[in-house]
PDB file of C-alpha atoms in Angstrom:
ATOM      1  CA  MET T 237     -12.721 -17.211  14.493  1.00 87.00           C
ATOM      2  CA  LEU T 238     -13.309 -17.449  10.768  1.00 92.00           C
ATOM      3  CA  VAL T 239     -12.726 -14.003   8.999  1.00 93.00           C
ATOM      4  CA  LYS T 240     -13.557 -13.018   5.421  1.00 96.00           C
ATOM      5  CA  THR T 241     -11.597 -10.192   4.360  1.00 97.00           C
ATOM      6  CA  LYS T 242      -9.616  -8.367   1.693  1.00 97.00           C
ATOM      7  CA  ALA T 243      -5.799  -8.196   2.213  1.00 98.00           C
ATOM      8  CA  ILE T 244      -2.922  -6.728   0.728  1.00 98.00           C
ATOM      9  CA  VAL T 245       0.445  -8.747   0.711  1.00 97.00           C
ATOM     10  CA  ILE T 246       3.242  -7.017   2.315  1.00 97.00           C
ATOM     11  CA  SER T 247       5.885  -9.606   2.635  1.00 95.00           C
ATOM     12  CA  ALA T 248       6.438 -13.359   2.176  1.00 93.00           C
ATOM     13  CA  LEU T 249       9.303 -15.186   3.897  1.00 91.00           C
ATOM     14  CA  LYS T 250      10.333 -18.622   2.822  1.00 86.00           C
ATOM     15  CA  PHE T 251      10.167 -21.027   5.950  1.00 86.00           C
ATOM     16  CA  GLN T 252      12.146 -24.316   5.805  1.00 80.00           C
ATOM     17  CA  GLU T 253      11.806 -25.866   2.313  1.00 76.00           C
ATOM     18  CA  LYS T 254       8.243 -25.670   1.230  1.00 80.00           C
ATOM     19  CA  SER T 255       6.383 -23.197   3.527  1.00 86.00           C
ATOM     20  CA  LEU T 256       5.868 -19.387   3.767  1.00 91.00           C
ATOM     21  CA  ILE T 257       5.168 -16.909   6.454  1.00 93.00           C
ATOM     22  CA  VAL T 258       3.014 -14.208   4.761  1.00 95.00           C
ATOM     23  CA  LYS T 259       2.504 -10.719   6.289  1.00 96.00           C
ATOM     24  CA  CYS T 260      -0.667  -8.956   5.039  1.00 97.00           C
ATOM     25  CA  PHE T 261      -2.506  -5.799   5.821  1.00 97.00           C
ATOM     26  CA  THR T 262      -6.173  -6.795   6.095  1.00 96.00           C
ATOM     27  CA  GLN T 263      -9.163  -4.598   5.679  1.00 96.00           C
ATOM     28  CA  THR T 264     -10.876  -5.953   8.814  1.00 94.00           C
ATOM     29  CA  ASP T 265      -8.034  -6.568  11.214  1.00 94.00           C
ATOM     30  CA  GLY T 266      -4.964  -4.613  10.186  1.00 94.00           C
ATOM     31  CA  VAL T 267      -1.548  -6.433   9.959  1.00 95.00           C
ATOM     32  CA  LYS T 268      -1.651 -10.247  10.247  1.00 95.00           C
ATOM     33  CA  SER T 269       0.900 -12.755   9.549  1.00 95.00           C
ATOM     34  CA  TYR T 270      -0.014 -16.311   8.211  1.00 94.00           C
ATOM     35  CA  PHE T 271       1.681 -19.636   8.031  1.00 93.00           C
ATOM     36  CA  VAL T 272       1.292 -21.222   4.617  1.00 90.00           C
ATOM     37  CA  ARG T 273       2.221 -24.870   4.830  1.00 84.00           C
ATOM     38  CA  ASP T 274       3.646 -26.570   1.658  1.00 76.00           C
ATOM     39  CA  ALA T 275       3.141 -23.225  -0.426  1.00 73.00           C
ATOM     40  CA  PHE T 276       5.598 -24.686  -2.893  1.00 73.00           C
ATOM     41  CA  SER T 277       3.748 -27.906  -3.381  1.00 66.00           C
ATOM     42  CA  HIS T 278       1.838 -28.178  -6.671  1.00 61.00           C
ATOM     43  CA  ARG T 279      -0.906 -29.929  -4.608  1.00 58.00           C
ATOM     44  CA  LYS T 280      -1.867 -26.684  -2.903  1.00 52.00           C
ATOM     45  CA  ASN T 281      -3.612 -25.237  -6.007  1.00 48.00           C
ATOM     46  CA  ASN T 282      -5.441 -22.513  -3.668  1.00 50.00           C
ATOM     47  CA  GLN T 283      -2.104 -21.302  -2.359  1.00 54.00           C
ATOM     48  CA  LYS T 284      -0.134 -20.464  -5.339  1.00 70.00           C
ATOM     49  CA  ILE T 285       3.188 -18.496  -4.902  1.00 78.00           C
ATOM     50  CA  ALA T 286       1.936 -15.954  -7.289  1.00 81.00           C
ATOM     51  CA  TYR T 287      -0.708 -14.949  -4.722  1.00 91.00           C
ATOM     52  CA  PHE T 288       2.083 -13.782  -2.433  1.00 92.00           C
ATOM     53  CA  GLN T 289       3.943 -11.225  -4.593  1.00 93.00           C
ATOM     54  CA  PRO T 290       4.395  -7.874  -3.096  1.00 95.00           C
ATOM     55  CA  LEU T 291       1.173  -5.728  -2.896  1.00 97.00           C
ATOM     56  CA  THR T 292      -0.999  -8.483  -4.478  1.00 97.00           C
ATOM     57  CA  LEU T 293      -4.818  -7.795  -3.763  1.00 98.00           C
ATOM     58  CA  LEU T 294      -6.316 -10.788  -2.272  1.00 97.00           C
ATOM     59  CA  GLU T 295      -9.602 -12.030  -0.727  1.00 97.00           C
ATOM     60  CA  VAL T 296      -9.288 -14.505   2.016  1.00 96.00           C
ATOM     61  CA  ASP T 297     -10.985 -16.789   4.258  1.00 96.00           C
ATOM     62  CA  ALA T 298      -8.845 -17.044   7.312  1.00 95.00           C
ATOM     63  CA  VAL T 299      -8.792 -18.432  10.808  1.00 92.00           C
ATOM     64  CA  HIS T 300      -7.797 -15.534  13.244  1.00 92.00           C
ATOM     65  CA  LYS T 301      -6.997 -16.746  16.764  1.00 89.00           C
ATOM     66  CA  ASN T 302      -5.814 -13.404  17.700  1.00 82.00           C
ATOM     67  CA  LYS T 303      -3.282 -14.788  20.329  1.00 81.00           C
ATOM     68  CA  GLY T 304      -0.036 -13.286  18.725  1.00 77.00           C
ATOM     69  CA  THR T 305       0.697 -16.349  16.863  1.00 83.00           C
ATOM     70  CA  LEU T 306       0.699 -17.028  13.173  1.00 93.00           C
ATOM     71  CA  GLU T 307      -2.771 -17.262  11.581  1.00 93.00           C
ATOM     72  CA  THR T 308      -3.846 -19.635   8.714  1.00 92.00           C
ATOM     73  CA  PHE T 309      -5.552 -19.293   5.501  1.00 93.00           C
ATOM     74  CA  ARG T 310      -8.732 -21.385   4.644  1.00 93.00           C
ATOM     75  CA  GLU T 311      -9.040 -20.087   1.182  1.00 93.00           C
ATOM     76  CA  ILE T 312      -7.348 -17.536  -1.067  1.00 93.00           C
ATOM     77  CA  ARG T 313      -8.658 -15.663  -4.080  1.00 93.00           C
ATOM     78  CA  LEU T 314      -7.257 -12.599  -6.163  1.00 94.00           C
ATOM     79  CA  SER T 315      -9.330  -9.604  -5.321  1.00 95.00           C
ATOM     80  CA  SER T 316      -8.112  -7.886  -8.451  1.00 94.00           C
ATOM     81  CA  ALA T 317      -5.532  -9.353 -10.823  1.00 93.00           C
ATOM     82  CA  TYR T 318      -2.848  -6.910 -11.862  1.00 95.00           C
ATOM     83  CA  LEU T 319      -2.171  -6.452 -15.643  1.00 95.00           C
ATOM     84  CA  THR T 320       1.090  -4.441 -15.427  1.00 96.00           C
ATOM     85  CA  VAL T 321       2.471  -4.376 -11.777  1.00 95.00           C
ATOM     86  CA  ASN T 322       4.086  -7.825 -12.013  1.00 91.00           C
ATOM     87  CA  THR T 323       5.266  -7.775 -15.632  1.00 92.00           C
ATOM     88  CA  ASP T 324       6.751  -4.132 -15.738  1.00 94.00           C
ATOM     89  CA  ILE T 325      10.141  -3.989 -14.289  1.00 92.00           C
ATOM     90  CA  VAL T 326       9.800  -0.359 -13.247  1.00 92.00           C
ATOM     91  CA  LYS T 327       6.330  -1.024 -11.702  1.00 94.00           C
ATOM     92  CA  SER T 328       7.386  -4.261 -10.002  1.00 94.00           C
ATOM     93  CA  THR T 329      10.514  -2.464  -8.440  1.00 94.00           C
ATOM     94  CA  ILE T 330       8.301   0.279  -7.117  1.00 95.00           C
ATOM     95  CA  ALA T 331       5.893  -2.347  -5.676  1.00 96.00           C
ATOM     96  CA  MET T 332       8.679  -4.150  -3.964  1.00 95.00           C
ATOM     97  CA  PHE T 333       9.935  -0.825  -2.434  1.00 96.00           C
ATOM     98  CA  LEU T 334       6.531   0.323  -1.334  1.00 97.00           C
ATOM     99  CA  SER T 335       5.929  -3.124   0.272  1.00 97.00           C
ATOM    100  CA  GLU T 336       9.121  -2.673   2.353  1.00 96.00           C
ATOM    101  CA  VAL T 337       8.011   0.792   3.393  1.00 97.00           C
ATOM    102  CA  LEU T 338       4.613  -0.664   4.280  1.00 97.00           C
ATOM    103  CA  HIS T 339       6.243  -3.466   6.355  1.00 95.00           C
ATOM    104  CA  HIS T 340       8.151  -1.043   8.512  1.00 94.00           C
ATOM    105  CA  SER T 341       5.284   1.507   8.820  1.00 95.00           C
ATOM    106  CA  ILE T 342       2.074  -0.459   9.551  1.00 93.00           C
ATOM    107  CA  ARG T 343       2.116  -2.483  12.604  1.00 86.00           C
ATOM    108  CA  GLU T 344      -1.160  -2.437  14.252  1.00 86.00           C
ATOM    109  CA  GLU T 345      -3.594  -5.528  14.486  1.00 84.00           C
ATOM    110  CA  GLU T 346      -6.590  -3.285  14.326  1.00 87.00           C
ATOM    111  CA  ASN T 347      -9.139  -2.046  11.573  1.00 88.00           C
ATOM    112  CA  ASN T 348      -7.833   0.808   9.700  1.00 92.00           C
ATOM    113  CA  SER T 349     -10.288   0.519   6.611  1.00 94.00           C
ATOM    114  CA  GLY T 350      -9.573   4.162   5.451  1.00 96.00           C
ATOM    115  CA  LEU T 351      -5.921   3.386   4.946  1.00 97.00           C
ATOM    116  CA  PHE T 352      -6.762   0.089   3.415  1.00 97.00           C
ATOM    117  CA  GLU T 353      -9.292   1.405   0.861  1.00 97.00           C
ATOM    118  CA  PHE T 354      -6.976   4.172  -0.086  1.00 97.00           C
ATOM    119  CA  LEU T 355      -4.088   1.842  -0.816  1.00 98.00           C
ATOM    120  CA  GLU T 356      -6.479  -0.571  -2.637  1.00 98.00           C
ATOM    121  CA  SER T 357      -7.563   2.197  -5.050  1.00 97.00           C
ATOM    122  CA  ALA T 358      -4.160   3.794  -5.338  1.00 97.00           C
ATOM    123  CA  LEU T 359      -2.706   0.337  -6.349  1.00 98.00           C
ATOM    124  CA  LEU T 360      -5.479  -0.254  -8.859  1.00 98.00           C
ATOM    125  CA  TRP T 361      -4.815   3.234 -10.380  1.00 97.00           C
ATOM    126  CA  PHE T 362      -0.907   2.288 -10.444  1.00 96.00           C
ATOM    127  CA  ASP T 363      -1.660  -0.924 -12.325  1.00 97.00           C
ATOM    128  CA  ALA T 364      -4.042   0.827 -14.982  1.00 96.00           C
ATOM    129  CA  HIS T 365      -1.777   3.697 -15.990  1.00 94.00           C
ATOM    130  CA  GLU T 366       1.272   3.682 -17.981  1.00 89.00           C
ATOM    131  CA  ARG T 367       3.190   6.846 -16.816  1.00 82.00           C
ATOM    132  CA  THR T 368       3.687   6.524 -13.177  1.00 85.00           C
ATOM    133  CA  PRO T 369       7.184   7.736 -12.216  1.00 88.00           C
ATOM    134  CA  ASP T 370       6.112   9.755  -9.246  1.00 92.00           C
ATOM    135  CA  PHE T 371       3.536   7.325  -7.858  1.00 94.00           C
ATOM    136  CA  HIS T 372       5.747   6.152  -4.979  1.00 95.00           C
ATOM    137  CA  LEU T 373       6.493   9.553  -3.827  1.00 96.00           C
ATOM    138  CA  ILE T 374       2.895  10.608  -3.888  1.00 96.00           C
ATOM    139  CA  LEU T 375       1.644   7.432  -2.215  1.00 97.00           C
ATOM    140  CA  MET T 376       4.307   7.721   0.688  1.00 97.00           C
ATOM    141  CA  LEU T 377       3.225  11.339   1.281  1.00 97.00           C
ATOM    142  CA  GLU T 378      -0.399  10.766   1.164  1.00 97.00           C
ATOM    143  CA  ILE T 379      -0.386   7.791   3.691  1.00 97.00           C
ATOM    144  CA  THR T 380       1.253  10.054   6.328  1.00 97.00           C
ATOM    145  CA  ARG T 381      -2.257  11.543   6.661  1.00 96.00           C
ATOM    146  CA  TYR T 382      -3.304   8.085   8.132  1.00 95.00           C
ATOM    147  CA  PHE T 383      -0.249   7.770  10.266  1.00 95.00           C
ATOM    148  CA  GLY T 384      -0.890  11.076  11.774  1.00 95.00           C
ATOM    149  CA  PHE T 385       2.025  13.200  10.596  1.00 96.00           C
ATOM    150  CA  TYR T 386       0.956  14.688   7.305  1.00 97.00           C
ATOM    151  CA  PRO T 387       2.754  18.009   6.730  1.00 96.00           C
ATOM    152  CA  ALA T 388       0.632  20.976   8.254  1.00 92.00           C
ATOM    153  CA  GLN T 389      -0.124  23.096   5.300  1.00 80.00           C
ATOM    154  CA  GLY T 390      -1.642  25.951   7.494  1.00 78.00           C
ATOM    155  CA  SER T 391       1.971  26.908   8.348  1.00 80.00           C
ATOM    156  CA  VAL T 392       4.106  29.228   6.197  1.00 87.00           C
ATOM    157  CA  GLY T 393       7.803  29.486   5.598  1.00 92.00           C
ATOM    158  CA  ASP T 394      10.694  28.696   3.446  1.00 95.00           C
ATOM    159  CA  TYR T 395      11.946  25.922   5.598  1.00 97.00           C
ATOM    160  CA  PHE T 396      10.154  22.487   6.514  1.00 97.00           C
ATOM    161  CA  GLU T 397      10.813  21.402  10.146  1.00 97.00           C
ATOM    162  CA  MET T 398      10.971  17.674  10.156  1.00 97.00           C
ATOM    163  CA  ILE T 399       9.913  16.882  13.807  1.00 96.00           C
ATOM    164  CA  GLU T 400       6.933  19.237  13.962  1.00 95.00           C
ATOM    165  CA  GLY T 401       5.856  18.777  10.314  1.00 96.00           C
ATOM    166  CA  THR T 402       5.380  22.471   9.873  1.00 96.00           C
ATOM    167  CA  PHE T 403       6.834  25.169   7.558  1.00 96.00           C
ATOM    168  CA  SER T 404       9.001  27.829   9.423  1.00 95.00           C
ATOM    169  CA  PRO T 405      10.498  31.175   8.362  1.00 95.00           C
ATOM    170  CA  ASP T 406      13.418  30.300  10.384  1.00 95.00           C
ATOM    171  CA  PHE T 407      16.127  27.813   9.700  1.00 96.00           C
ATOM    172  CA  ALA T 408      16.974  25.113  12.417  1.00 95.00           C
ATOM    173  CA  LEU T 409      19.007  21.793  12.394  1.00 96.00           C
ATOM    174  CA  THR T 410      15.993  19.798  11.924  1.00 96.00           C
ATOM    175  CA  CYS T 411      14.920  21.730   8.882  1.00 97.00           C
ATOM    176  CA  LEU T 412      15.084  21.128   5.257  1.00 98.00           C
ATOM    177  CA  THR T 413      17.049  23.479   3.205  1.00 97.00           C
ATOM    178  CA  ALA T 414      15.081  26.076   1.114  1.00 97.00           C
ATOM    179  CA  GLU T 415      15.631  23.990  -2.000  1.00 97.00           C
ATOM    180  CA  ASP T 416      14.379  20.903  -0.656  1.00 98.00           C
ATOM    181  CA  THR T 417      11.443  22.693   0.973  1.00 97.00           C
ATOM    182  CA  ALA T 418      10.397  24.000  -2.262  1.00 96.00           C
ATOM    183  CA  LEU T 419      10.452  20.467  -3.613  1.00 96.00           C
ATOM    184  CA  LEU T 420       8.348  19.136  -1.005  1.00 97.00           C
ATOM    185  CA  LYS T 421       5.797  21.949  -1.538  1.00 95.00           C
ATOM    186  CA  ARG T 422       5.545  21.009  -5.132  1.00 94.00           C
ATOM    187  CA  LEU T 423       4.994  17.408  -4.189  1.00 95.00           C
ATOM    188  CA  LEU T 424       2.178  18.492  -1.712  1.00 95.00           C
ATOM    189  CA  SER T 425       0.187  19.905  -4.626  1.00 92.00           C
ATOM    190  CA  VAL T 426       0.449  16.813  -6.867  1.00 92.00           C
ATOM    191  CA  ARG T 427      -2.060  13.973  -7.318  1.00 90.00           C
ATOM    192  CA  PHE T 428      -1.687  10.751  -9.233  1.00 91.00           C
ATOM    193  CA  ASN T 429      -3.035  12.046 -12.456  1.00 88.00           C
ATOM    194  CA  ASP T 430      -0.847  14.950 -12.491  1.00 84.00           C
ATOM    195  CA  ALA T 431       2.304  15.322 -14.727  1.00 74.00           C
ATOM    196  CA  THR T 432       5.070  16.830 -12.270  1.00 73.00           C
ATOM    197  CA  GLY T 433       7.931  17.529 -14.395  1.00 79.00           C
ATOM    198  CA  PHE T 434      10.224  16.312 -11.593  1.00 89.00           C
ATOM    199  CA  ASN T 435      13.629  15.023 -13.000  1.00 91.00           C
ATOM    200  CA  SER T 436      15.620  12.098 -11.765  1.00 89.00           C
ATOM    201  CA  ILE T 437      17.679  14.152  -9.386  1.00 92.00           C
ATOM    202  CA  GLN T 438      14.604  15.745  -7.907  1.00 94.00           C
ATOM    203  CA  ARG T 439      12.983  12.450  -7.431  1.00 93.00           C
ATOM    204  CA  GLN T 440      15.893  10.890  -5.502  1.00 93.00           C
ATOM    205  CA  SER T 441      16.032  14.110  -3.350  1.00 95.00           C
ATOM    206  CA  LEU T 442      12.240  13.621  -2.544  1.00 96.00           C
ATOM    207  CA  LEU T 443      12.589  10.096  -1.917  1.00 95.00           C
ATOM    208  CA  ASN T 444      15.466  10.874   0.682  1.00 95.00           C
ATOM    209  CA  ILE T 445      13.345  13.498   2.314  1.00 97.00           C
ATOM    210  CA  LEU T 446      10.445  11.194   2.663  1.00 97.00           C
ATOM    211  CA  ILE T 447      12.602   8.337   4.091  1.00 97.00           C
ATOM    212  CA  ASP T 448      14.028  10.747   6.598  1.00 97.00           C
ATOM    213  CA  TYR T 449      10.507  12.135   7.418  1.00 98.00           C
ATOM    214  CA  TYR T 450       9.352   8.575   8.150  1.00 98.00           C
ATOM    215  CA  SER T 451      12.413   7.855  10.132  1.00 96.00           C
ATOM    216  CA  PHE T 452      11.687  10.910  12.518  1.00 96.00           C
ATOM    217  CA  HIS T 453       8.141   9.933  13.098  1.00 96.00           C
ATOM    218  CA  LEU T 454       7.945   6.102  13.161  1.00 95.00           C
ATOM    219  CA  ASP T 455       9.959   4.399  15.738  1.00 92.00           C
ATOM    220  CA  GLY T 456      11.974   1.394  14.123  1.00 89.00           C
ATOM    221  CA  PHE T 457      11.594   2.466  10.772  1.00 93.00           C
ATOM    222  CA  LYS T 458      14.301   1.153   8.533  1.00 90.00           C
ATOM    223  CA  ARG T 459      15.828   2.209   5.278  1.00 90.00           C
ATOM    224  CA  PRO T 460      14.174  -0.245   2.593  1.00 92.00           C
ATOM    225  CA  LYS T 461      16.779  -2.633   1.166  1.00 89.00           C
ATOM    226  CA  SER T 462      15.409  -2.079  -2.338  1.00 91.00           C
ATOM    227  CA  LEU T 463      15.958   1.612  -2.095  1.00 88.00           C
ATOM    228  CA  ASP T 464      19.054   1.284  -4.082  1.00 87.00           C
ATOM    229  CA  VAL T 465      17.367  -0.790  -6.711  1.00 88.00           C
ATOM    230  CA  LEU T 466      14.646   1.773  -6.979  1.00 87.00           C
ATOM    231  CA  LYS T 467      17.249   4.651  -7.328  1.00 81.00           C
ATOM    232  CA  ALA T 468      19.089   2.619 -10.030  1.00 81.00           C
ATOM    233  CA  VAL T 469      15.813   2.226 -12.065  1.00 78.00           C
ATOM    234  CA  PHE T 470      15.078   5.986 -12.063  1.00 74.00           C
ATOM    235  CA  SER T 471      18.712   7.114 -12.673  1.00 67.00           C
TER     236      SER T 471
END
């Protein structure tokens, strides 16, 4: 079946000498993996390597057989060309990290247009704004809404319980400390345009909290390999 859809590149793995296996989050069909033959050949002008950088926004015409095998592209175009994400070292590191987070988080081959539209608009905001040190933290927290484990803000307490996703007045082994809970509460009130005032130590604490929170709620979620690189950029 020929499908026309927007897509966000999640990962690209080199296969043999000239080909790629590209994993995308598509607007119409969720996660799909594509085989790109001769991706490194200059003759394939419509399949440039630049199209497959982390979190690139594409418009694709693709053949989806929906048989659990690799799909194929017919045509690829940039949906929106980034101005800063691929040239700013901090932004490119954040993009690499977030692509790994999405790789281990989004697995369904089904429509999730709400999540797709949120990610698309968030990435365009990220590209257009200069000061974005908390973008990855806000995005990781916000997409838990679409995964079904956004922290319950109707609950009250000084300790955040990680399994239930609620705030509790009583401490338990699965709770954050009062200090970390206070940090999480601050993050819950932040939007992309806000100046948070988090320092580098607080950002690293929040990053660890979010990684742990994902691990509690997503089976098989793995610590991103680029996490240490990201921490070094913000240290």
